[in-house]
């Protein structure tokens, strides 16, 4: 097991390095001088040059990249140009909103997708299957920002069950906080859940054609018994892969959905930072999100080994 | 004990409906063994699946499969589940893929016994160890917690046998149990099956494309071609007087050690190939490949012709043959 973990950890580091390089370079290519954005278009060139010097923007690119890496490694994140506070402080407040939001929508999407996917597979080519497939096609087709607006209109404005936006804060209690996250979570989860439901269905159907499923039936297990005892765990192996990939999509989706629901999370932070050319914030948040995604994929790899004995490392 | 009457198996294919097995009838007495031999696609595996009630979704069967005075084809799913694995056990062709890769073999062998309430929970492990030992798996105590991928093909087939026999069924259906295995392992597995059949007094249906395997292991043979029985009889009688042109072709296609590599004598083959299931001709199914074919073979299906007591063939031209 230790060699397995070590290998995965190495991949984790290499991926993060790649992500950091990509983030850094793409922000370098981004047009617009941060110093100019901070000071405004009317500021004299001398002031802009002075600020560039102060921010270290005059130094060679390579130097700045390694500086940034060194800071990341020692845990010293930068200071935001626009907020003038350490990026860490900005993140600390917001991650407590975005992360629960992502987890909540992941849970919703997985729960609904597994139930619908398995149901559809067990009713293959029957009305239940066709309905689920139609529903999921609809779910895939609706853009999340549009769905978000519809949800606000229906559940917040007309029915008044949930607030139309904003986040009450965790200090107002768990239930209230979840209530203000539930609509954004649904609008995020719908597309992911619809895709995952289709995927679950086809994975289950594929597994049902396996020889060992026929063996299970020949033992006298009912269709349902076979599904629960032999099909599902096998079918989960590809489904978990997709779940891991979808988590990255979910995080990206928060950028839009947090904007629509005016939720002060990481997604909104990054969006505002990009328009303000607040490069320190953008790259630190992006690398944090990248680390999160890579970590989730690491968890997925470990899950594989837990589910599938064929992948279990021999040196336990 | 098992009496199959006029079994027809129909398939719904992309080219339309087709009849994969036609008017098949045979009996299997208690403690007897019966072999079904024929090329791939002749309907032998479908026949086995029909007995199990496990035909693929796009197929259905008519006729009667009487097992212990009950017609299996008219039983509902719940009742069939109580028979499968309990009174009728089955071994499949592919030991590599027929075991669930995620469960230990111990768990998989225990499953039918728990399902059919054959043993108490406390006795399960002992029972599984006994079965593993019985099918010749070395070091059962260690192997009970092994996963299928840790076993060789032969060992996996032994596990399959242990599983199929765990509830001491009255009938064992072995569908090409050795086809996927090494020749050296083949004999071991067949001997093992034979020994266990004798020990438990079970009946067996052995399915194979290999007439040699069939002839050495069963008391009665059914030769199938194109979904119909072309010849059947007691093994000794049939082998000593192979009558149907197809059976003769099948038998002479078995290489023998006496054949010299560079001699004039070559292995005989049956010309042509098995017709597609949707293109099986009316009349005799073998007409397209038979050297004795005549007008009547194309028009009518041949009836049973008695060759001797307990040996019959379905052919119009038996007199020409002999």
XYZ file of C-alpha atoms in Angstrom, chain A:
316
model
C 0.000 0.000 0.000
C 2.787 2.443 0.868
C 4.378 2.189 -2.569
C 0.987 2.734 -4.143
C 0.431 5.861 -2.036
C 3.947 7.104 -2.724
C 3.445 6.729 -6.471
C 0.141 8.551 -6.303
C 1.688 11.297 -4.190
C 4.433 11.760 -6.781
C 1.811 12.094 -9.527
C -0.011 14.569 -7.318
C 3.105 16.798 -7.058
C 3.950 16.604 -10.757
C 0.372 17.469 -11.747
C 0.371 20.432 -9.395
C 3.656 21.694 -10.813
C 2.196 21.466 -14.306
C -0.937 23.268 -13.156
C 1.101 26.018 -11.520
C 3.139 26.580 -14.677
C 0.024 26.672 -16.821
C -1.740 29.075 -14.457
C 1.278 31.351 -14.266
C 1.828 31.453 -18.021
C -1.797 32.033 -18.914
C -1.923 34.968 -16.503
C 1.246 36.358 -18.094
C -0.348 36.219 -21.525
C -3.504 37.892 -20.233
C -3.618 41.427 -21.666
C -3.805 44.380 -19.274
C -1.206 45.684 -16.837
C -2.217 45.112 -13.205
C -0.521 48.333 -12.157
C -2.501 50.256 -14.743
C -5.755 48.603 -13.641
C -5.096 49.382 -10.003
C -4.244 53.037 -10.602
C -6.812 53.700 -13.332
C -6.372 54.863 -16.912
C -5.792 58.481 -15.970
C -2.813 57.783 -13.701
C 0.550 59.141 -14.943
C 2.954 56.617 -16.431
C 5.540 57.392 -13.732
C 3.144 56.286 -11.007
C 2.335 53.127 -12.897
C 6.042 52.349 -13.313
C 6.617 52.941 -9.622
C 3.809 50.541 -8.728
C 5.156 47.938 -11.154
C 8.475 48.184 -9.337
C 6.764 47.872 -5.970
C 4.747 44.833 -7.089
C 7.847 43.251 -8.571
C 6.308 43.141 -12.033
C 9.518 44.477 -13.587
C 11.461 41.370 -12.632
C 12.034 38.539 -15.146
C 9.202 36.048 -15.558
C 11.250 33.032 -14.470
C 12.260 34.748 -11.231
C 8.680 35.631 -10.440
C 7.490 32.095 -11.143
C 9.978 30.547 -8.760
C 9.291 33.230 -6.191
C 5.636 32.302 -6.331
C 6.411 28.587 -6.036
C 8.650 29.229 -3.053
C 5.881 31.202 -1.411
C 3.354 28.477 -2.059
C 5.658 25.829 -0.606
C 6.212 27.823 2.570
C 2.491 28.517 2.795
C 2.942 32.263 2.367
C 0.280 33.251 -0.119
C 0.497 36.694 -1.749
C -1.293 39.910 -0.932
C -4.246 40.983 -3.042
C -3.678 44.161 -5.087
C -7.278 45.228 -4.886
C -8.321 44.178 -1.388
C -4.910 44.876 0.068
C -5.217 41.896 2.417
C -3.407 38.552 2.300
C -4.990 36.197 -0.254
C -5.137 33.581 2.476
C -7.659 35.699 4.399
C -9.819 36.096 1.313
C -9.764 32.370 0.679
C -10.401 31.411 4.283
C -13.757 33.176 4.366
C -14.921 31.935 1.023
C -13.829 28.335 0.985
C -16.247 27.716 3.839
C -19.045 28.539 1.421
C -17.847 27.183 -1.899
C -16.657 23.854 -0.576
C -19.942 22.989 1.186
C -21.760 24.142 -1.942
C -19.685 21.809 -4.134
C -20.099 18.919 -1.696
C -23.827 19.491 -1.430
C -24.332 19.545 -5.192
C -22.042 16.527 -5.585
C -24.146 14.628 -3.037
C -27.366 15.658 -4.744
C -26.078 14.749 -8.171
C -24.659 11.384 -7.089
C -27.738 10.436 -5.101
C -30.201 11.276 -7.849
C -27.982 9.895 -10.617
C -27.433 6.535 -8.930
C -31.095 6.053 -8.127
C -32.278 7.064 -11.602
C -29.448 5.310 -13.447
C -29.958 2.008 -11.648
C -33.715 2.273 -11.983
C -33.445 2.959 -15.725
C -31.086 0.032 -16.231
C -33.377 -2.341 -14.369
C -36.256 -1.206 -16.591
C -34.191 -1.397 -19.756
C -36.200 -0.307 -22.831
C -39.369 -0.027 -20.779
C -41.310 3.139 -20.036
C -39.356 3.865 -16.824
C -36.065 3.697 -18.698
C -37.297 5.906 -21.524
C -38.653 8.493 -19.073
C -35.394 8.677 -17.141
C -33.444 9.005 -20.378
C -35.730 11.799 -21.580
C -35.472 13.576 -18.247
C -31.698 13.327 -18.223
C -31.521 14.609 -21.793
C -33.432 17.628 -20.582
C -31.107 17.986 -17.599
C -28.039 17.908 -19.810
C -29.484 20.476 -22.200
C -30.396 23.173 -19.665
C -27.519 25.607 -19.053
C -26.946 25.959 -15.302
C -27.229 29.761 -15.212
C -30.632 29.550 -16.898
C -31.789 26.818 -14.574
C -30.571 28.963 -11.681
C -32.790 31.829 -12.819
C -35.777 29.501 -13.221
C -35.219 28.084 -9.749
C -35.047 31.579 -8.268
C -38.230 32.590 -10.037
C -40.144 29.502 -8.973
C -38.890 28.569 -5.506
C -37.759 31.978 -4.237
C -40.019 34.536 -5.888
C -43.265 32.576 -6.388
C -43.210 30.044 -3.584
C -40.903 31.897 -1.222
C -39.381 28.660 0.126
C -35.795 29.754 -0.285
C -34.003 33.062 -0.508
C -33.256 34.303 -3.998
C -29.585 34.786 -3.320
C -26.834 35.628 -0.915
C -25.531 33.494 1.911
C -26.734 33.884 5.493
C -23.467 32.766 7.063
C -22.759 29.665 9.099
C -23.242 31.554 12.345
C -26.996 31.657 11.539
C -27.175 27.900 11.948
C -26.710 24.836 9.804
C -30.262 24.550 8.487
C -30.452 28.198 7.409
C -27.065 27.972 5.713
C -27.975 24.837 3.806
C -31.251 26.475 2.834
C -29.421 29.322 1.180
C -27.150 26.865 -0.620
C -29.795 24.446 -1.818
C -30.936 26.281 -4.957
C -27.397 26.960 -6.197
C -26.548 23.335 -5.426
C -29.509 22.093 -7.465
C -28.635 24.255 -10.455
C -25.071 22.938 -10.313
C -26.088 19.337 -9.730
C -28.652 19.042 -12.508
C -26.298 18.779 -15.470
C -23.786 16.654 -13.604
C -26.485 14.420 -12.219
C -28.071 13.964 -15.636
C -24.754 12.975 -17.191
C -23.941 10.674 -14.299
C -27.394 9.044 -14.451
C -26.856 8.147 -18.110
C -23.420 6.882 -17.346
C -24.622 4.803 -14.411
C -27.349 3.295 -16.562
C -24.980 2.209 -19.306
C -22.414 0.915 -16.790
C -25.084 -1.175 -15.072
C -26.434 -2.449 -18.389
C -22.939 -3.370 -19.521
C -22.232 -5.218 -16.290
C -25.523 -7.086 -16.547
C -24.218 -8.691 -19.723
C -21.161 -10.113 -17.951
C -20.721 -13.858 -17.639
C -20.549 -13.738 -13.850
C -23.990 -12.156 -13.761
C -25.309 -15.171 -15.657
C -23.489 -17.353 -13.138
C -25.232 -15.528 -10.315
C -28.597 -16.121 -11.971
C -27.719 -19.791 -12.456
C -27.150 -20.007 -8.688
C -30.785 -19.064 -8.205
C -30.452 -15.372 -7.402
C -33.367 -13.262 -8.559
C -32.860 -10.436 -11.018
C -32.975 -7.949 -8.186
C -30.639 -9.972 -5.975
C -28.164 -10.227 -8.821
C -28.356 -6.490 -9.392
C -27.583 -5.652 -5.769
C -25.058 -8.351 -5.028
C -23.144 -8.710 -8.265
C -23.862 -5.904 -10.703
C -23.713 -2.676 -8.726
C -20.265 -2.903 -7.204
C -18.771 -3.863 -10.550
C -20.657 -1.107 -12.326
C -19.438 1.472 -9.805
C -15.831 1.248 -10.997
C -16.353 3.331 -14.168
C -18.992 5.484 -12.463
C -16.528 6.592 -9.790
C -14.105 7.738 -12.502
C -16.754 10.031 -13.902
C -17.622 11.303 -10.424
C -14.014 12.356 -9.934
C -13.951 14.187 -13.246
C -17.280 15.818 -12.499
C -15.999 17.305 -9.288
C -13.681 19.517 -11.336
C -16.639 20.580 -13.459
C -18.625 21.373 -10.340
C -15.919 23.674 -9.028
C -15.770 25.454 -12.372
C -19.556 25.700 -12.329
C -19.509 27.508 -8.975
C -17.964 30.507 -10.725
C -21.145 31.104 -12.699
C -23.681 29.915 -10.170
C -22.226 31.935 -7.297
C -22.464 34.995 -9.508
C -26.134 34.335 -10.302
C -27.039 33.708 -6.658
C -24.726 36.450 -5.355
C -22.974 34.016 -3.082
C -19.664 35.335 -1.749
C -17.615 32.213 -2.504
C -14.384 31.344 -4.229
C -16.029 31.352 -7.649
C -17.124 34.941 -7.261
C -13.785 35.913 -5.818
C -11.952 34.514 -8.807
C -14.320 36.140 -11.292
C -13.879 39.556 -9.702
C -10.148 39.066 -9.374
C -9.854 38.286 -13.072
C -11.723 41.427 -14.090
C -9.607 43.451 -11.662
C -6.368 41.844 -12.912
C -5.714 40.857 -9.310
C -3.165 38.309 -10.426
C -2.025 37.181 -6.975
C -5.581 36.283 -6.033
C -6.332 34.575 -9.331
C -3.286 32.364 -9.368
C -3.448 31.426 -5.701
C -7.111 30.512 -5.887
C -6.629 28.653 -9.164
C -3.758 26.616 -7.753
C -5.845 25.859 -4.678
C -8.725 24.630 -6.825
C -6.303 22.629 -8.971
C -4.897 21.010 -5.829
C -8.435 20.168 -4.742
C -9.233 18.548 -8.076
C -6.012 16.558 -8.132
C -6.671 15.495 -4.565
C -10.153 14.270 -5.470
C -8.670 12.224 -8.280
C -6.227 10.785 -5.798
C -9.145 9.804 -3.592
C -10.758 8.186 -6.635
C -7.625 6.130 -7.240
C -7.628 4.947 -3.655
C -11.327 4.091 -3.941
C -10.570 1.920 -6.958
C -8.134 -0.091 -4.941
C -10.715 -0.463 -2.182
C -13.427 -1.667 -4.572
C -11.410 -3.770 -6.976
C -9.170 -6.457 -5.497
C -7.366 -6.798 -8.821
C -5.848 -3.365 -8.259
C -4.890 -4.019 -4.684
C -1.151 -3.547 -4.378
C 0.688 -6.715 -3.442
C 2.985 -5.118 -0.871
C 0.377 -4.401 1.794
